[in-house]
Short mmCIF file of C-alpha atoms and ligand atoms in Angstrom, two decimals:
data_model
loop_
_atom_site.label_atom_id
_atom_site.label_comp_id
_atom_site.label_asym_id
_atom_site.label_seq_id
_atom_site.Cartn_x
_atom_site.Cartn_y
_atom_site.Cartn_z
CA UNK A 1 7.31 -8.40 -5.53
CA UNK A 2 8.34 -4.82 -5.70
CA UNK A 3 6.77 -1.97 -7.63
CA UNK A 4 10.35 -0.86 -8.18
CA UNK A 5 12.44 -2.10 -11.02
CA UNK A 6 15.47 -4.09 -9.90
CA UNK A 7 16.48 -5.32 -13.35
CA UNK A 8 19.35 -2.87 -13.53
CA UNK A 9 20.99 -3.84 -10.26
CA UNK A 10 24.67 -4.31 -10.98
CA UNK A 11 27.60 -4.63 -8.59
CA UNK A 12 25.20 -6.18 -6.13
CA UNK A 13 23.05 -9.19 -5.46
CA UNK A 14 19.36 -9.82 -4.99
CA UNK A 15 18.58 -12.35 -2.26
CA UNK A 16 15.50 -14.46 -2.90
CA UNK A 17 14.03 -14.71 0.61
CA UNK A 18 11.02 -16.84 -0.23
CA UNK A 19 12.37 -20.04 1.30
CA UNK A 20 12.40 -18.25 4.69
CA UNK A 21 8.64 -18.57 4.88
CA UNK A 22 7.26 -19.72 8.22
CA UNK A 23 4.52 -18.74 10.65
CA UNK A 24 4.67 -19.62 14.34
CA UNK A 25 1.85 -18.39 16.58
CA UNK A 26 2.65 -17.52 20.20
CA UNK A 27 0.95 -19.34 23.09
CA UNK A 28 -1.19 -16.32 23.93
CA UNK A 29 -2.21 -16.02 20.24
CA UNK A 30 -1.40 -12.31 20.30
CA UNK A 31 1.74 -12.45 18.16
CA UNK A 32 3.47 -14.59 15.57
CA UNK A 33 7.06 -15.13 14.51
CA UNK A 34 7.32 -15.17 10.77
CA UNK A 35 10.26 -15.78 8.44
CA UNK A 36 11.77 -12.79 6.65
CA UNK A 37 10.60 -14.10 3.27
CA UNK A 38 7.01 -14.83 4.23
CA UNK A 39 4.49 -13.86 1.57
CA UNK A 40 1.39 -11.97 2.75
CA UNK A 41 -1.16 -14.37 1.27
CA UNK A 42 0.57 -17.41 2.80
CA UNK A 43 0.57 -15.66 6.16
CA UNK A 44 -3.15 -14.87 5.87
CA UNK A 45 -3.95 -18.50 5.08
CA UNK A 46 -1.77 -19.89 7.89
CA UNK A 47 -3.40 -17.56 10.44
CA UNK A 48 -6.89 -18.12 9.13
CA UNK A 49 -6.56 -21.87 9.72
CA UNK A 50 -6.21 -21.03 13.42
CA UNK A 51 -9.02 -18.45 13.49
CA UNK A 52 -6.48 -15.60 13.47
CA UNK A 53 -5.75 -12.56 11.37
CA UNK A 54 -3.31 -9.76 10.70
CA UNK A 55 -3.53 -7.04 8.04
CA UNK A 56 -1.58 -7.51 4.80
CA UNK A 57 -1.51 -5.57 1.51
CA UNK A 58 -4.01 -5.75 -1.31
CA UNK A 59 -2.03 -8.15 -3.37
CA UNK A 60 -1.54 -11.60 -1.82
CA UNK A 61 1.94 -12.11 -3.33
CA UNK A 62 3.68 -9.17 -1.63
CA UNK A 63 6.50 -10.05 0.74
CA UNK A 64 5.38 -9.19 4.27
CA UNK A 65 8.78 -7.67 5.14
CA UNK A 66 9.02 -5.46 2.05
CA UNK A 67 5.40 -4.39 2.40
CA UNK A 68 5.44 -3.59 6.12
CA UNK A 69 8.91 -2.07 6.58
CA UNK A 70 8.05 0.95 4.42
CA UNK A 71 4.59 1.39 5.95
CA UNK A 72 2.26 -1.36 4.77
CA UNK A 73 -1.04 0.03 3.47
CA UNK A 74 -3.98 -2.26 3.06
CA UNK A 75 -7.67 -2.93 3.33
CA UNK A 76 -7.63 -2.90 7.12
CA UNK A 77 -5.34 0.07 7.84
CA UNK A 78 -8.10 2.27 9.19
CA UNK A 79 -9.38 -0.29 11.69
CA UNK A 80 -6.09 -2.01 12.68
CA UNK A 81 -3.32 0.38 11.66
CA UNK A 82 -0.61 -0.02 9.06
CA UNK A 83 1.74 -2.96 8.55
CA UNK A 84 4.46 -1.00 10.31
CA UNK A 85 2.25 -0.75 13.42
CA UNK A 86 2.23 -4.53 13.67
CA UNK A 87 5.97 -5.13 13.88
CA UNK A 88 6.95 -5.99 17.46
CA UNK A 89 10.46 -7.20 16.75
CA UNK A 90 12.89 -7.92 13.95
CA UNK A 91 15.89 -10.25 13.58
CA UNK A 92 18.41 -8.56 11.35
CA UNK A 93 21.72 -9.53 9.73
CA UNK A 94 23.86 -6.40 9.71
CA UNK A 95 26.55 -5.39 7.22
CA UNK A 96 29.31 -6.84 9.43
CA UNK A 97 27.56 -10.22 9.44
CA UNK A 98 26.35 -10.02 13.04
CA UNK A 99 22.79 -10.99 13.87
CA UNK A 100 20.80 -8.66 16.10
CA UNK A 101 17.36 -8.89 17.63
CA UNK A 102 15.75 -5.50 17.49
CA UNK A 103 12.69 -4.36 19.42
CA UNK A 104 11.53 -1.58 21.72
CA UNK A 105 14.12 -2.55 24.36
CA UNK A 106 17.00 -3.73 22.14
CA UNK A 107 18.47 -1.27 19.65
CA UNK A 108 15.38 0.95 19.93
CA UNK A 109 16.99 3.43 17.51
CA UNK A 110 17.23 0.75 14.83
CA UNK A 111 13.73 -0.45 15.66
CA UNK A 112 12.50 3.11 15.08
CA UNK A 113 14.40 3.38 11.78
CA UNK A 114 13.35 0.00 10.43
CA UNK A 115 9.67 0.77 10.82
CA UNK A 116 9.07 3.28 8.06
CA UNK A 117 12.50 3.42 6.42
CA UNK A 118 13.45 -0.24 6.55
CA UNK A 119 13.56 -1.63 3.02
CA UNK A 120 16.94 -3.27 2.62
CA UNK A 121 19.11 -0.39 3.86
CA UNK A 122 19.96 -1.63 7.37
CA UNK A 123 20.42 -5.33 6.79
CA UNK A 124 18.56 -8.49 5.92
CA UNK A 125 15.45 -9.15 7.99
CA UNK A 126 15.36 -12.89 8.59
CA UNK A 127 12.49 -12.91 11.08
CA UNK A 128 9.71 -10.64 12.29
CA UNK A 129 7.48 -10.79 15.33
CA UNK A 130 4.11 -9.30 14.49
CA UNK A 131 0.80 -8.59 16.20
CA UNK A 132 -2.08 -10.87 15.37
CA UNK A 133 -5.77 -10.89 16.34
CA UNK A 134 -8.75 -13.18 16.56
CA UNK A 135 -10.21 -13.22 13.05
CA UNK A 136 -12.64 -10.28 12.85
CA UNK A 137 -16.07 -10.30 11.28
CA UNK A 138 -15.73 -8.94 7.79
CA UNK A 139 -18.08 -7.81 5.11
CA UNK A 140 -16.19 -7.68 1.85
CA UNK A 141 -17.10 -7.12 -1.72
CA UNK A 142 -16.61 -5.25 -4.95
CA UNK A 143 -18.68 -2.65 -6.76
CA UNK A 144 -17.99 -1.44 -10.27
CA UNK A 145 -18.91 1.85 -11.92
CA UNK A 146 -18.56 2.43 -15.65
CA UNK A 147 -16.94 5.57 -17.01
CA UNK A 148 -20.15 7.38 -18.01
CA UNK A 149 -21.27 7.38 -14.38
CA UNK A 150 -17.97 8.54 -12.90
CA UNK A 151 -18.80 12.28 -12.82
CA UNK A 152 -21.97 11.81 -10.76
CA UNK A 153 -20.54 9.01 -8.62
CA UNK A 154 -17.29 10.83 -7.89
CA UNK A 155 -19.15 14.04 -7.11
CA UNK A 156 -21.04 12.19 -4.37
CA UNK A 157 -17.92 10.39 -3.28
CA UNK A 158 -15.89 13.59 -2.94
CA UNK A 159 -18.58 15.58 -1.15
CA UNK A 160 -20.48 13.06 0.98
CA UNK A 161 -18.51 9.84 1.34
CA UNK A 162 -14.81 10.67 1.52
CA UNK A 163 -15.06 13.31 4.28
CA UNK A 164 -17.19 10.99 6.44
CA UNK A 165 -15.72 7.52 5.94
CA UNK A 166 -16.07 5.63 9.23
CA UNK A 167 -13.03 3.81 10.62
CA UNK A 168 -14.66 0.45 10.00
CA UNK A 169 -14.54 0.99 6.27
CA UNK A 170 -11.13 0.45 4.79
CA UNK A 171 -12.17 -0.13 1.22
CA UNK A 172 -10.14 1.26 -1.62
CA UNK A 173 -10.80 2.83 -4.99
CA UNK A 174 -9.16 1.47 -8.10
CA UNK A 175 -9.44 3.11 -11.52
CA UNK A 176 -8.27 0.93 -14.38
CA UNK A 177 -8.96 -0.11 -17.95
CA UNK A 178 -8.36 -3.85 -18.22
CA UNK A 179 -10.28 -3.57 -21.48
CA UNK A 180 -8.69 -0.66 -23.29
CA UNK A 181 -11.82 1.31 -24.13
CA UNK A 182 -13.79 0.51 -20.98
CA UNK A 183 -12.32 2.13 -17.90
CA UNK A 184 -13.80 0.98 -14.62
CA UNK A 185 -13.93 2.47 -11.18
CA UNK A 186 -13.72 -0.38 -8.71
CA UNK A 187 -14.73 0.04 -5.09
CA UNK A 188 -13.17 -2.61 -2.89
CA UNK A 189 -15.63 -2.61 -0.04
CA UNK A 190 -14.18 -3.91 3.20
CA UNK A 191 -16.06 -3.38 6.46
CA UNK A 192 -14.42 -4.60 9.60
CA UNK A 193 -16.78 -4.76 12.59
CA UNK A 194 -15.45 -3.27 15.82
CA UNK A 195 -15.04 -5.77 18.63
CA UNK A 196 -18.45 -6.77 19.95
CA UNK A 197 -20.32 -5.31 16.94
CA UNK A 198 -22.15 -7.37 14.36
CA UNK A 199 -22.05 -6.52 10.66
CA UNK A 200 -25.41 -4.75 10.56
CA UNK A 201 -23.83 -1.29 10.25
CA UNK A 202 -21.63 -2.62 7.46
CA UNK A 203 -24.62 -3.88 5.49
CA UNK A 204 -26.33 -0.49 5.93
CA UNK A 205 -23.22 1.31 4.74
CA UNK A 206 -22.98 -1.03 1.78
CA UNK A 207 -26.59 -0.19 0.80
CA UNK A 208 -25.60 3.47 0.76
CA UNK A 209 -22.61 2.76 -1.52
CA UNK A 210 -24.79 0.64 -3.74
CA UNK A 211 -26.92 3.71 -4.34
CA UNK A 212 -23.99 5.54 -5.98
CA UNK A 213 -24.89 6.44 -9.58
CA UNK A 214 -24.21 3.48 -11.87
CA UNK A 215 -22.90 1.17 -9.12
CA UNK A 216 -23.09 -2.52 -9.98
CA UNK A 217 -22.39 -5.06 -7.25
CA UNK A 218 -19.86 -7.68 -8.35
CA UNK A 219 -19.86 -9.52 -5.06
CA UNK A 220 -20.59 -9.00 -1.39
CA UNK A 221 -20.41 -11.49 1.43
CA UNK A 222 -19.52 -12.01 5.04
CA UNK A 223 -16.18 -13.64 4.64
CA UNK A 224 -12.90 -14.47 6.23
CA UNK A 225 -10.01 -12.31 5.16
CA UNK A 226 -7.84 -15.08 3.69
CA UNK A 227 -10.51 -16.31 1.26
CA UNK A 228 -11.24 -12.78 0.16
CA UNK A 229 -7.69 -11.61 -0.41
CA UNK A 230 -6.70 -14.74 -2.31
CA UNK A 231 -9.61 -14.39 -4.69
CA UNK A 232 -9.09 -10.68 -5.26
CA UNK A 233 -5.87 -10.54 -7.27
CA UNK A 234 -5.57 -6.92 -8.36
CA UNK A 235 -5.03 -6.70 -12.07
CA UNK A 236 -1.76 -5.02 -12.84
CA UNK A 237 -0.35 -4.81 -16.36
CA UNK A 238 3.04 -6.45 -16.83
CA UNK A 239 6.01 -4.18 -17.61
CA UNK A 240 4.24 -1.17 -16.23
CA UNK A 241 5.82 2.14 -15.41
CA UNK A 242 4.88 3.99 -12.27
CA UNK A 243 4.67 7.58 -11.10
CA UNK A 244 2.76 8.82 -8.11
CA UNK A 245 1.68 11.47 -5.69
CA UNK A 246 -0.03 11.78 -2.34
CA UNK A 247 -3.20 13.85 -2.16
CA UNK A 248 -5.47 15.14 0.58
CA UNK A 249 -8.13 12.73 -0.60
CA UNK A 250 -10.59 12.22 -3.42
CA UNK A 251 -11.49 15.88 -3.77
CA UNK A 252 -13.63 17.30 -6.58
CA UNK A 253 -10.54 18.63 -8.34
CA UNK A 254 -8.68 15.32 -8.14
CA UNK A 255 -11.78 13.49 -9.37
CA UNK A 256 -11.91 15.82 -12.37
CA UNK A 257 -8.32 14.94 -13.34
CA UNK A 258 -9.11 11.24 -13.17
CA UNK A 259 -12.27 11.64 -15.24
CA UNK A 260 -10.41 13.64 -17.90
CA UNK A 261 -7.51 11.24 -18.20
CA UNK A 262 -9.08 8.15 -19.63
CA UNK A 263 -9.34 9.20 -23.24
CA UNK A 264 -6.34 7.51 -24.82
CA UNK A 265 -6.98 3.88 -25.76
CA UNK A 266 -3.25 3.30 -26.38
CA UNK A 267 -2.44 2.70 -22.75
CA UNK A 268 -3.43 0.37 -20.00
CA UNK A 269 -3.52 2.49 -16.87
CA UNK A 270 -4.31 1.92 -13.23
CA UNK A 271 -4.65 4.14 -10.17
CA UNK A 272 -4.97 2.04 -7.02
CA UNK A 273 -5.90 4.75 -4.51
CA UNK A 274 -5.20 3.73 -0.93
CA UNK A 275 -6.87 5.95 1.64
CA UNK A 276 -5.22 6.49 4.98
CA UNK A 277 -7.53 7.45 7.79
CA UNK A 278 -8.67 6.15 11.17
CA UNK A 279 -6.13 4.13 13.13
CA UNK A 280 -3.51 4.42 10.40
CA UNK A 281 -3.08 8.11 11.22
CA UNK A 282 -2.38 7.52 14.92
CA UNK A 283 1.13 8.87 15.62
CA UNK A 284 3.72 6.42 16.96
CA UNK A 285 6.95 8.07 18.10
CA UNK A 286 8.66 4.66 18.33
CA UNK A 287 8.53 4.29 14.53
CA UNK A 288 9.89 6.72 11.93
CA UNK A 289 7.01 6.17 9.49
CA UNK A 290 6.10 9.77 8.71
CA UNK A 291 2.79 9.94 6.83
CA UNK A 292 0.46 10.06 9.83
CA UNK A 293 -2.14 12.31 8.32
CA UNK A 294 -5.25 11.65 6.28
CA UNK A 295 -4.23 11.16 2.69
CA UNK A 296 -4.93 9.23 -0.42
CA UNK A 297 -2.06 7.83 -2.40
CA UNK A 298 -2.29 7.96 -6.19
CA UNK A 299 0.25 5.64 -7.80
CA UNK A 300 -0.19 5.82 -11.56
CA UNK A 301 0.87 2.69 -13.37
CA UNK A 302 0.70 2.30 -17.11
CA UNK A 303 2.00 0.45 -20.10
CA UNK A 304 1.56 0.76 -23.83
CA UNK A 305 -1.19 -1.44 -25.22
CA UNK A 306 1.05 -2.83 -27.93
CA UNK A 307 3.80 -5.25 -27.11
CA UNK A 308 6.74 -5.61 -27.43
CA UNK A 309 8.01 -2.74 -25.39
CA UNK A 310 10.18 -0.24 -27.29
CA UNK A 311 11.93 2.96 -26.16
CA UNK A 312 9.48 4.98 -28.26
CA UNK A 313 6.43 3.39 -26.64
CA UNK A 314 8.02 3.73 -23.21
CA UNK A 315 8.52 7.43 -23.89
CA UNK A 316 4.84 7.84 -24.77
CA UNK A 317 3.80 6.05 -21.58
CA UNK A 318 6.19 8.14 -19.52
CA UNK A 319 4.77 11.29 -21.09
CA UNK A 320 1.19 10.21 -20.35
CA UNK A 321 2.00 9.40 -16.71
CA UNK A 322 3.87 12.68 -16.29
CA UNK A 323 0.92 14.60 -17.70
CA UNK A 324 -1.53 13.00 -15.27
CA UNK A 325 0.85 13.70 -12.43
CA UNK A 326 1.26 17.35 -13.34
CA UNK A 327 -2.52 17.75 -13.54
CA UNK A 328 -2.95 16.15 -10.13
CA UNK A 329 -0.32 18.43 -8.63
CA UNK A 330 -1.89 21.49 -10.28
CA UNK A 331 -5.10 20.90 -8.31
CA UNK A 332 -3.32 22.20 -5.21
CA UNK A 333 -4.76 19.20 -3.35
CA UNK A 334 -1.50 17.20 -3.23
CA UNK A 335 1.35 16.94 -0.75
CA UNK A 336 3.97 17.27 -3.48
CA UNK A 337 7.18 15.35 -2.78
CA UNK A 338 5.82 13.44 0.21
CA UNK A 339 5.92 9.80 -0.80
CA UNK A 340 5.14 6.29 0.27
CA UNK A 341 8.17 4.71 -1.34
CA UNK A 342 6.65 1.28 -1.75
CA UNK A 343 4.32 2.73 -4.35
CA UNK A 344 5.80 6.06 -5.38
CA UNK A 345 9.08 6.03 -7.34
CA UNK A 346 12.24 8.01 -6.46
CA UNK A 347 11.58 10.57 -9.20
CA UNK A 348 8.48 11.73 -7.29
CA UNK A 349 9.99 11.44 -3.83
CA UNK A 350 11.45 14.27 -1.82
CA UNK A 351 12.81 12.73 1.36
CA UNK A 352 12.71 15.97 3.28
CA UNK A 353 9.07 16.55 2.33
CA UNK A 354 8.36 12.94 3.30
CA UNK A 355 10.20 12.54 6.61
CA UNK A 356 10.90 16.11 7.67
CA UNK A 357 14.39 17.50 8.17
CA UNK A 358 14.93 16.27 11.71
CA UNK A 359 13.87 12.66 11.11
CA UNK A 360 15.90 12.51 7.92
CA UNK A 361 19.00 13.75 9.71
CA UNK A 362 18.51 11.19 12.48
CA UNK A 363 18.16 8.41 9.89
CA UNK A 364 21.38 9.53 8.18
CA UNK A 365 23.30 9.48 11.45
CA UNK A 366 22.01 5.97 12.20
CA UNK A 367 22.89 4.75 8.73
CA UNK A 368 26.50 5.85 9.29
CA UNK A 369 26.48 4.11 12.65
CA UNK A 370 25.08 0.75 11.49
CA UNK A 371 26.30 0.61 7.89
CA UNK A 372 29.09 3.15 7.54
CA UNK A 373 30.37 1.70 4.26
CA UNK A 374 26.88 1.74 2.76
CA UNK A 375 27.04 -2.00 2.13
CA UNK A 376 23.24 -2.08 1.82
CA UNK A 377 23.08 0.61 -0.82
CA UNK A 378 20.23 -0.66 -2.99
CA UNK A 379 17.22 -0.42 -0.72
CA UNK A 380 15.17 2.62 0.16
CA UNK A 381 14.95 5.34 1.24
CA UNK A 382 18.31 6.28 -0.27
CA UNK A 383 19.71 8.33 2.56
C1 FAD B 401 0.62 -5.52 -7.70
C2 FAD B 401 1.11 -4.75 -6.52
C3 FAD B 401 0.22 -4.45 -5.49
C4 FAD B 401 0.66 -3.72 -4.38
N1 FAD B 401 -0.22 -3.45 -3.37
C5 FAD B 401 0.22 -2.80 -2.27
C6 FAD B 401 -0.64 -2.57 -1.15
O1 FAD B 401 -1.80 -2.94 -1.14
N2 FAD B 401 -0.15 -1.90 -0.09
C7 FAD B 401 1.14 -1.46 -0.03
O2 FAD B 401 1.53 -0.88 0.97
N3 FAD B 401 1.98 -1.69 -1.06
C8 FAD B 401 1.56 -2.34 -2.16
N4 FAD B 401 2.43 -2.58 -3.19
C9 FAD B 401 3.81 -2.13 -3.05
C10 FAD B 401 4.59 -3.15 -2.25
O3 FAD B 401 4.38 -2.94 -0.87
C11 FAD B 401 6.07 -2.99 -2.56
O4 FAD B 401 6.25 -3.33 -3.91
C12 FAD B 401 6.95 -3.81 -1.64
O5 FAD B 401 8.27 -3.43 -1.89
C13 FAD B 401 6.79 -5.29 -1.84
O6 FAD B 401 7.69 -5.97 -1.02
P1 FAD B 401 8.40 -7.33 -1.51
O7 FAD B 401 9.18 -7.84 -0.36
O8 FAD B 401 7.38 -8.19 -2.15
O9 FAD B 401 9.33 -6.80 -2.70
P2 FAD B 401 10.92 -6.92 -2.90
O10 FAD B 401 11.19 -6.38 -4.26
O11 FAD B 401 11.41 -8.29 -2.59
O12 FAD B 401 11.49 -5.95 -1.83
C14 FAD B 401 11.24 -4.58 -1.86
C15 FAD B 401 12.23 -3.86 -0.95
O13 FAD B 401 12.10 -4.33 0.38
C16 FAD B 401 13.34 -4.85 0.84
N5 FAD B 401 13.10 -6.10 1.55
C17 FAD B 401 12.22 -7.07 1.23
N6 FAD B 401 12.34 -8.10 2.08
C18 FAD B 401 13.32 -7.75 2.95
C19 FAD B 401 13.92 -8.42 4.04
N7 FAD B 401 13.55 -9.62 4.42
N8 FAD B 401 14.91 -7.78 4.69
C20 FAD B 401 15.31 -6.54 4.34
N9 FAD B 401 14.78 -5.87 3.30
C21 FAD B 401 13.80 -6.48 2.61
C22 FAD B 401 14.17 -5.12 -0.40
O14 FAD B 401 15.54 -4.95 -0.13
C23 FAD B 401 13.68 -4.06 -1.35
O15 FAD B 401 14.38 -2.86 -1.14
C24 FAD B 401 2.00 -3.29 -4.31
C25 FAD B 401 2.89 -3.60 -5.35
C26 FAD B 401 2.46 -4.32 -6.44
C27 FAD B 401 3.44 -4.65 -7.53
#
């Protein structure tokens, strides 16, 4: 389930991988072989039945391969690392039809390229070997803050909370208006106890978040990851358009843009703001994933409130998204052009700003080596 729009793919085919869905846990219970079409939520459930866990994305219906090969952000990135950090090996069908097993010792160059720039440009991933863990102790829940309290809540968030978020907290912020005139700020609270710790610190941290101006607790419980993620389907309007930018974090200036931009009741809008900190920022020279610095990603998705979709309404939505984006960039708190391509569209992506010149050049050389006719031309990044 991509945030990209593949409706216009011509002179090509889309392979539905979902029947390649399987999960096989290793004897030492430290890794699992999964099919190339395995869906994140199905993986979480299969592991949970055996008391095991691995991070997946927010939405339970994302393909694990598509999610992780570009990076793989999620609720547990800060305590466990990104999806890309969990890939130990990949079975890949190359453009010439050969099947290769790729890992740190076999085709290490391809292994490096796949992890961070791997979405459909090197071949078809039919199997992945991934790291798994004993199921951790989790405290998960949701808080909601209505629009009138955003200024005070975001002021505290920007000044006290964001700069000091502990690694155990990997919750996310989501701004959205599922009811047109009632925007909500949602805090997905996810505390993952470090090995040997109980959840006491998590409960204390939750009490602090509960004291944010206007915060209303929707739910909070000690839970297993699979139950939580399956019940927490993020609302996303159908037929949405997306723009996006990466920022230093939820700064005061960014918060101000968000507060100011919820005045037009003609659009459904959503900003799911993933925050990358903690373990997710740990550099890994064996993977080309480039965004190893603290950042918050601001994908802006929107659609016109009135259906059916028309070119005129699409133009209004595009204008609204572009305006928000320009305001975010004007804060000076964004890494303009740097993009997480799973959530930020090509129009807002500058590959050199994202990967750096040297990495980009290396990727281009490898692409020529492994797919010199550009058979796999529809994935990303477009080198
Ligand atoms: C509602 C929603 C919520 C999201 N939440 C998150 C989130 O929490 N964290 C996050 O990081 N991202 C998130 N995303 C973005 C998501 O990671 C991307 O949309 C990702 O592309 C989904 O992968 P997919 O396999 O489901 O999609 P697809 O459209 O099937 O694939 C996307 C790309 O990956 C390639 N690909 C997929 N499978 C394979 C394979 N087996 N072999 C080779 N290439 C493959 C495809 O060629 C294509 O280029 C979200 C998107 C949506 C729509």
